[in-house]
């Protein structure tokens, strides 16, 4: 039994979303690049969990069948998005009014916020030491995922989510009102200058155990408070005012976004930085330069985009191609 559980911790639990291929054929090639990039550099077995829909699943199966002929994921598990969406209803109704561009069909919004409820989707008996990594499929893995997995070892008890910094001035823009009235704030400043530029959700380390136990997090996502003692409580004394709801958060920071879970992580980290574990930018090297070309931000863009060191994960966000090898 014991050796079995140790062995379980040795596998990396990797999650991704692959849906709506019928509306976006490029996605199929992105998924192929993503899934083929993982194993050659990994020093640990990987369980790949693919959240998908009926139209997209056959494509994923085709790509993965090819990989399973040679390098092999330890296991591949498919999850049907419509079944998972049901469990996220409450969370989505809290988040989408503030962080969704067109709060639309229930199903597409659930996808947008899925990472925030993964601790309810994954059963605790099957959660690989209470940990999971979630990645966008528009990424190309250049480093060893096992090394990213070991980043969990340096999580402090209060840290629930590990994300890399946002490498564009998008939150400089979104926090404009707050920044005008707080001229000395780090919020919206570049990471290369020790600022807090917000985070990017292309790569997320999820401390599932911590998410389940945290009273503070339960309050934010509208869950019943867990029985376990909240380790975060020590930070702020009982009775002292602290922000525990999305409504209060968006009000305090005059925040209106449209980037889904990433907006919430960014805002949560602005108010409760002890919850976030900021990953080195090399684990989510975003490539989108849209904000650099946009009037008003061209002059500051490079300060945000800067990321030094050996790149472990390229993120081809806003459909940006990967650099040639
Ligand atoms: N995604 C999907 N189907 C879609 C659009 C997005 O499955 O039609 C998933 C996919 O995993 C993708 C992630 O949602 O990587 C986030 O979208 P995207 O990477 O295109 O956003 P960006 O990083 O450019 O902001
Ligand atoms: Mn992406």
Short mmCIF file of C-alpha atoms and ligand atoms in Angstrom, two decimals:
data_model
loop_
_atom_site.label_atom_id
_atom_site.label_comp_id
_atom_site.label_asym_id
_atom_site.label_seq_id
_atom_site.Cartn_x
_atom_site.Cartn_y
_atom_site.Cartn_z
CA UNK A 1 0.00 0.00 0.00
CA UNK A 2 2.69 2.48 1.02
CA UNK A 3 4.90 1.83 -1.98
CA UNK A 4 1.84 2.19 -4.13
CA UNK A 5 1.09 5.64 -2.79
CA UNK A 6 4.70 6.70 -3.20
CA UNK A 7 4.57 5.48 -6.73
CA UNK A 8 1.44 7.49 -7.28
CA UNK A 9 3.24 10.64 -6.26
CA UNK A 10 5.85 9.84 -8.84
CA UNK A 11 3.45 10.34 -11.71
CA UNK A 12 2.71 13.78 -13.01
CA UNK A 13 -0.99 14.56 -13.34
CA UNK A 14 -1.37 16.83 -16.34
CA UNK A 15 -4.70 18.34 -17.42
CA UNK A 16 -5.74 20.18 -20.54
CA UNK A 17 -8.87 21.35 -22.35
CA UNK A 18 -9.51 20.38 -25.96
CA UNK A 19 -12.93 21.41 -27.24
CA UNK A 20 -14.73 22.98 -30.18
CA UNK A 21 -12.39 21.63 -32.86
CA UNK A 22 -15.35 21.70 -35.23
CA UNK A 23 -15.32 25.51 -34.98
CA UNK A 24 -11.55 25.93 -34.99
CA UNK A 25 -9.51 23.46 -37.02
CA UNK A 26 -6.18 25.03 -36.02
CA UNK A 27 -6.76 23.61 -32.58
CA UNK A 28 -6.08 20.11 -33.86
CA UNK A 29 -2.55 21.06 -34.91
CA UNK A 30 -1.99 22.91 -31.68
CA UNK A 31 -2.98 19.83 -29.73
CA UNK A 32 -0.61 17.70 -31.79
CA UNK A 33 2.35 20.05 -31.18
CA UNK A 34 1.50 20.22 -27.49
CA UNK A 35 1.08 16.51 -26.85
CA UNK A 36 4.11 15.51 -28.90
CA UNK A 37 6.35 17.99 -27.09
CA UNK A 38 5.82 16.62 -23.59
CA UNK A 39 7.28 13.12 -23.35
CA UNK A 40 10.69 13.46 -25.03
CA UNK A 41 11.92 15.72 -22.21
CA UNK A 42 10.06 14.23 -19.25
CA UNK A 43 11.93 12.24 -16.61
CA UNK A 44 8.68 11.06 -14.93
CA UNK A 45 5.64 9.15 -16.19
CA UNK A 46 2.76 11.41 -17.10
CA UNK A 47 -0.97 10.89 -16.86
CA UNK A 48 -2.64 13.08 -19.45
CA UNK A 49 -6.21 14.15 -18.68
CA UNK A 50 -8.07 15.64 -21.62
CA UNK A 51 -11.29 17.54 -21.01
CA UNK A 52 -13.14 17.34 -24.29
CA UNK A 53 -16.45 17.26 -26.16
CA UNK A 54 -17.96 14.75 -28.58
CA UNK A 55 -16.84 16.64 -31.67
CA UNK A 56 -13.23 17.01 -30.51
CA UNK A 57 -12.52 13.72 -28.79
CA UNK A 58 -11.90 11.66 -31.96
CA UNK A 59 -9.13 14.07 -33.01
CA UNK A 60 -7.43 13.82 -29.65
CA UNK A 61 -7.72 10.04 -29.77
CA UNK A 62 -6.12 9.96 -33.19
CA UNK A 63 -3.17 12.13 -32.16
CA UNK A 64 -2.64 10.28 -28.89
CA UNK A 65 -2.91 6.82 -30.45
CA UNK A 66 0.08 7.75 -32.54
CA UNK A 67 2.07 8.83 -29.48
CA UNK A 68 1.07 5.71 -27.57
CA UNK A 69 2.69 3.55 -30.26
CA UNK A 70 6.09 4.85 -29.18
CA UNK A 71 6.85 7.05 -26.19
CA UNK A 72 3.63 6.45 -24.26
CA UNK A 73 1.87 8.51 -21.64
CA UNK A 74 1.50 6.42 -18.49
CA UNK A 75 -2.24 6.81 -19.00
CA UNK A 76 -4.64 8.93 -21.03
CA UNK A 77 -8.01 9.80 -19.51
CA UNK A 78 -10.84 11.62 -21.28
CA UNK A 79 -13.39 13.72 -19.39
CA UNK A 80 -16.60 14.96 -20.91
CA UNK A 81 -16.93 18.72 -20.53
CA UNK A 82 -20.73 18.73 -20.25
CA UNK A 83 -20.55 16.43 -17.23
CA UNK A 84 -17.92 18.56 -15.50
CA UNK A 85 -19.77 21.79 -16.26
CA UNK A 86 -22.61 20.72 -14.00
CA UNK A 87 -20.27 20.80 -10.97
CA UNK A 88 -19.13 24.34 -11.74
CA UNK A 89 -22.50 26.08 -11.96
CA UNK A 90 -22.17 28.12 -8.80
CA UNK A 91 -18.59 29.14 -9.37
CA UNK A 92 -19.37 30.21 -12.94
CA UNK A 93 -22.33 32.31 -11.85
CA UNK A 94 -20.05 34.20 -9.44
CA UNK A 95 -17.17 34.71 -11.88
CA UNK A 96 -18.69 35.29 -15.30
CA UNK A 97 -20.39 38.66 -14.64
CA UNK A 98 -16.95 40.18 -13.96
CA UNK A 99 -14.43 38.16 -15.97
CA UNK A 100 -16.19 37.09 -19.13
CA UNK A 101 -16.45 39.10 -22.35
CA UNK A 102 -19.90 37.92 -23.30
CA UNK A 103 -21.29 35.81 -20.52
CA UNK A 104 -22.66 33.40 -23.05
CA UNK A 105 -23.70 29.82 -23.08
CA UNK A 106 -23.29 28.16 -19.80
CA UNK A 107 -21.05 25.50 -21.23
CA UNK A 108 -18.43 27.77 -22.77
CA UNK A 109 -18.27 29.83 -19.58
CA UNK A 110 -17.67 26.69 -17.53
CA UNK A 111 -14.61 26.00 -19.67
CA UNK A 112 -13.33 29.48 -19.01
CA UNK A 113 -13.32 28.95 -15.24
CA UNK A 114 -12.70 25.24 -15.05
CA UNK A 115 -9.30 25.36 -13.33
CA UNK A 116 -10.88 27.12 -10.35
CA UNK A 117 -13.05 24.09 -9.63
CA UNK A 118 -10.66 21.28 -10.49
CA UNK A 119 -10.41 20.31 -6.81
CA UNK A 120 -14.10 19.32 -7.01
CA UNK A 121 -13.71 17.53 -10.32
CA UNK A 122 -10.76 15.38 -9.27
CA UNK A 123 -11.64 12.96 -6.50
CA UNK A 124 -9.28 13.17 -3.49
CA UNK A 125 -8.45 9.46 -3.75
CA UNK A 126 -7.16 9.96 -7.26
CA UNK A 127 -5.42 13.30 -6.99
CA UNK A 128 -1.70 12.42 -7.06
CA UNK A 129 -0.71 13.84 -3.71
CA UNK A 130 -3.21 16.67 -4.02
CA UNK A 131 -1.53 18.15 -7.04
CA UNK A 132 -2.29 18.78 -10.70
CA UNK A 133 -0.82 20.81 -13.52
CA UNK A 134 -3.12 22.40 -16.05
CA UNK A 135 -1.85 23.68 -19.38
CA UNK A 136 -3.26 25.43 -22.42
CA UNK A 137 -2.84 23.38 -25.58
CA UNK A 138 -1.32 26.33 -27.49
CA UNK A 139 1.96 25.61 -25.71
CA UNK A 140 5.11 23.75 -26.63
CA UNK A 141 6.99 22.08 -23.81
CA UNK A 142 10.77 22.52 -24.06
CA UNK A 143 11.80 21.43 -20.55
CA UNK A 144 11.21 18.53 -18.13
CA UNK A 145 7.66 18.53 -16.72
CA UNK A 146 8.99 16.62 -13.71
CA UNK A 147 11.00 19.71 -12.85
CA UNK A 148 7.83 21.80 -12.95
CA UNK A 149 6.10 19.17 -10.78
CA UNK A 150 8.88 19.50 -8.19
CA UNK A 151 8.06 23.21 -7.93
CA UNK A 152 5.21 22.04 -5.68
CA UNK A 153 7.86 21.14 -3.08
CA UNK A 154 8.66 24.81 -2.61
CA UNK A 155 5.01 25.86 -2.13
CA UNK A 156 4.36 27.50 1.22
CA UNK A 157 1.27 26.15 3.06
CA UNK A 158 -0.80 29.18 2.06
CA UNK A 159 0.06 28.90 -1.63
CA UNK A 160 -2.80 27.38 -3.62
CA UNK A 161 -1.90 28.25 -7.22
CA UNK A 162 1.35 28.47 -9.14
CA UNK A 163 1.28 30.68 -12.23
CA UNK A 164 3.82 32.57 -14.31
CA UNK A 165 3.66 36.35 -14.66
CA UNK A 166 1.60 37.93 -17.42
CA UNK A 167 4.15 39.18 -19.96
CA UNK A 168 2.04 41.93 -21.53
CA UNK A 169 0.69 45.24 -20.13
CA UNK A 170 -2.91 43.95 -20.23
CA UNK A 171 -3.36 44.45 -16.48
CA UNK A 172 -1.61 47.82 -16.55
CA UNK A 173 -4.58 48.64 -18.76
CA UNK A 174 -7.27 46.88 -16.73
CA UNK A 175 -6.04 48.36 -13.41
CA UNK A 176 -5.87 51.85 -14.90
CA UNK A 177 -8.40 53.40 -12.52
CA UNK A 178 -6.86 51.80 -9.43
CA UNK A 179 -3.36 52.81 -10.52
CA UNK A 180 -4.41 56.44 -11.01
CA UNK A 181 -5.46 56.70 -7.39
CA UNK A 182 -2.49 54.57 -6.11
CA UNK A 183 0.53 56.02 -7.94
CA UNK A 184 3.09 53.96 -5.96
CA UNK A 185 1.44 50.57 -6.44
CA UNK A 186 3.29 47.49 -7.76
CA UNK A 187 0.02 46.32 -9.27
CA UNK A 188 0.22 46.48 -13.04
CA UNK A 189 4.01 47.03 -13.05
CA UNK A 190 6.34 44.66 -14.96
CA UNK A 191 7.80 41.57 -13.28
CA UNK A 192 11.25 42.54 -14.62
CA UNK A 193 11.02 45.56 -12.30
CA UNK A 194 9.74 43.63 -9.27
CA UNK A 195 6.19 44.67 -10.03
CA UNK A 196 3.02 42.59 -10.05
CA UNK A 197 1.86 42.46 -13.68
CA UNK A 198 -0.81 39.87 -12.93
CA UNK A 199 -0.54 36.23 -13.93
CA UNK A 200 -1.15 34.15 -17.06
CA UNK A 201 -3.23 30.99 -16.91
CA UNK A 202 -1.50 29.08 -19.73
CA UNK A 203 0.34 27.00 -17.11
CA UNK A 204 -1.21 26.47 -13.67
CA UNK A 205 0.04 24.42 -10.73
CA UNK A 206 -2.94 23.51 -8.57
CA UNK A 207 -2.53 22.65 -4.89
CA UNK A 208 -5.80 20.67 -4.81
CA UNK A 209 -5.43 19.75 -1.14
CA UNK A 210 -4.95 23.36 -0.18
CA UNK A 211 -7.89 24.45 -2.31
CA UNK A 212 -10.15 21.92 -0.56
CA UNK A 213 -9.01 22.99 2.90
CA UNK A 214 -8.96 26.74 2.49
CA UNK A 215 -11.86 28.58 4.06
CA UNK A 216 -10.86 31.76 2.32
CA UNK A 217 -10.94 30.14 -1.10
CA UNK A 218 -14.27 28.47 -0.36
CA UNK A 219 -15.75 31.87 0.41
CA UNK A 220 -14.58 33.29 -2.89
CA UNK A 221 -16.03 30.51 -5.02
CA UNK A 222 -19.28 30.23 -3.07
CA UNK A 223 -18.60 26.84 -1.44
CA UNK A 224 -19.64 25.74 2.01
CA UNK A 225 -16.70 26.39 4.34
CA UNK A 226 -14.56 23.27 4.88
CA UNK A 227 -14.33 21.72 8.36
CA UNK A 228 -10.55 21.80 8.44
CA UNK A 229 -8.75 24.72 10.01
CA UNK A 230 -7.77 27.34 7.51
CA UNK A 231 -4.04 27.92 7.53
CA UNK A 232 -4.60 31.23 5.87
CA UNK A 233 -6.49 32.55 8.83
CA UNK A 234 -3.33 33.16 10.84
CA UNK A 235 -2.41 35.88 8.41
CA UNK A 236 -5.35 38.07 9.22
CA UNK A 237 -6.78 38.06 12.72
CA UNK A 238 -10.37 37.08 13.34
CA UNK A 239 -12.75 39.96 13.17
CA UNK A 240 -10.45 42.10 11.10
CA UNK A 241 -11.89 43.23 7.81
CA UNK A 242 -10.70 41.32 4.86
CA UNK A 243 -11.98 40.85 1.39
CA UNK A 244 -13.57 37.46 0.92
CA UNK A 245 -15.82 37.87 -2.10
CA UNK A 246 -15.46 38.52 -5.79
CA UNK A 247 -17.90 41.42 -5.54
CA UNK A 248 -15.69 43.20 -2.99
CA UNK A 249 -12.56 42.44 -4.99
CA UNK A 250 -13.77 43.89 -8.26
CA UNK A 251 -15.09 46.94 -6.44
CA UNK A 252 -11.88 47.69 -4.56
CA UNK A 253 -9.76 47.42 -7.73
CA UNK A 254 -12.36 48.86 -10.15
CA UNK A 255 -11.81 45.71 -12.17
CA UNK A 256 -13.62 44.63 -15.30
CA UNK A 257 -11.98 41.85 -17.31
CA UNK A 258 -12.66 39.27 -19.97
CA UNK A 259 -9.90 36.70 -19.55
CA UNK A 260 -11.75 34.24 -17.31
CA UNK A 261 -9.89 32.36 -14.55
CA UNK A 262 -6.76 34.39 -15.25
CA UNK A 263 -8.52 37.60 -14.21
CA UNK A 264 -9.61 36.05 -10.95
CA UNK A 265 -6.13 34.69 -10.16
CA UNK A 266 -4.69 38.11 -10.91
CA UNK A 267 -7.12 39.89 -8.63
CA UNK A 268 -6.80 37.29 -5.88
CA UNK A 269 -3.02 37.70 -6.00
CA UNK A 270 -3.32 41.48 -5.79
CA UNK A 271 -5.33 41.25 -2.57
CA UNK A 272 -3.96 38.02 -1.04
CA UNK A 273 -0.45 37.56 -2.47
CA UNK A 274 0.23 34.69 -0.04
CA UNK A 275 -2.14 32.50 -2.07
CA UNK A 276 -0.11 32.69 -5.28
CA UNK A 277 3.20 31.03 -6.04
CA UNK A 278 4.72 33.02 -8.88
CA UNK A 279 6.55 30.71 -11.28
CA UNK A 280 9.64 31.77 -13.21
CA UNK A 281 8.56 33.34 -16.53
CA UNK A 282 10.47 30.59 -18.36
CA UNK A 283 7.69 28.10 -17.51
CA UNK A 284 5.14 30.16 -19.45
CA UNK A 285 6.97 32.23 -22.03
CA UNK A 286 4.07 34.00 -23.74
CA UNK A 287 4.72 35.03 -27.33
CA UNK A 288 1.75 37.30 -28.13
CA UNK A 289 2.90 40.83 -29.05
CA UNK A 290 -0.55 42.32 -29.62
CA UNK A 291 -0.17 44.86 -26.82
CA UNK A 292 3.17 45.97 -28.25
CA UNK A 293 1.53 46.98 -31.50
CA UNK A 294 -1.30 48.73 -29.76
CA UNK A 295 -1.11 52.53 -29.48
CA UNK A 296 -0.40 53.69 -25.97
CA UNK A 297 1.48 50.58 -24.83
CA UNK A 298 4.17 50.20 -27.51
CA UNK A 299 6.59 52.28 -25.43
CA UNK A 300 6.25 50.10 -22.30
CA UNK A 301 5.66 46.69 -23.91
CA UNK A 302 9.27 45.46 -23.83
CA UNK A 303 9.50 45.99 -20.08
CA UNK A 304 6.64 43.52 -19.66
CA UNK A 305 7.65 41.07 -22.38
CA UNK A 306 11.19 40.61 -21.08
CA UNK A 307 11.91 37.06 -19.86
CA UNK A 308 15.46 35.85 -19.36
CA UNK A 309 16.76 32.30 -18.97
CA UNK A 310 16.30 28.98 -20.72
CA UNK A 311 12.71 28.68 -21.92
CA UNK A 312 10.91 25.60 -20.55
CA UNK A 313 7.46 26.25 -22.04
CA UNK A 314 6.58 28.45 -25.02
CA UNK A 315 3.01 29.73 -25.01
CA UNK A 316 1.82 30.71 -28.50
CA UNK A 317 -1.01 32.85 -27.20
CA UNK A 318 -3.17 34.95 -29.53
CA UNK A 319 -2.30 32.39 -32.26
CA UNK A 320 1.40 33.34 -32.31
CA UNK A 321 3.64 30.73 -33.99
CA UNK A 322 6.51 29.15 -32.03
CA UNK A 323 10.09 30.14 -32.83
CA UNK A 324 11.93 27.83 -35.26
CA UNK A 325 14.14 25.31 -33.53
N1 LIG B 1 -9.69 26.02 -25.90
C1 LIG B 1 -10.42 24.99 -26.48
N2 LIG B 1 -11.25 25.29 -27.53
C2 LIG B 1 -11.39 26.55 -28.03
C3 LIG B 1 -10.66 27.59 -27.43
C4 LIG B 1 -9.83 27.30 -26.35
O1 LIG B 1 -10.32 23.85 -26.05
O2 LIG B 1 -12.15 26.74 -28.97
C5 LIG B 1 -8.82 25.73 -24.74
C6 LIG B 1 -7.41 25.32 -25.17
O3 LIG B 1 -6.88 24.43 -24.21
C7 LIG B 1 -6.68 26.65 -25.14
C8 LIG B 1 -7.31 27.31 -23.89
O4 LIG B 1 -8.67 26.91 -23.96
O5 LIG B 1 -5.30 26.50 -25.03
C9 LIG B 1 -7.21 28.83 -23.82
O6 LIG B 1 -7.45 29.43 -25.07
P1 LIG B 1 -6.25 30.07 -25.92
O7 LIG B 1 -5.01 29.33 -25.61
O8 LIG B 1 -6.67 30.11 -27.37
O9 LIG B 1 -6.20 31.55 -25.34
P2 LIG B 1 -4.92 32.52 -25.27
O10 LIG B 1 -3.82 31.79 -24.55
O11 LIG B 1 -4.53 32.89 -26.69
O12 LIG B 1 -5.41 33.71 -24.49
MN1 LIG B 2 -3.17 29.85 -24.60
#
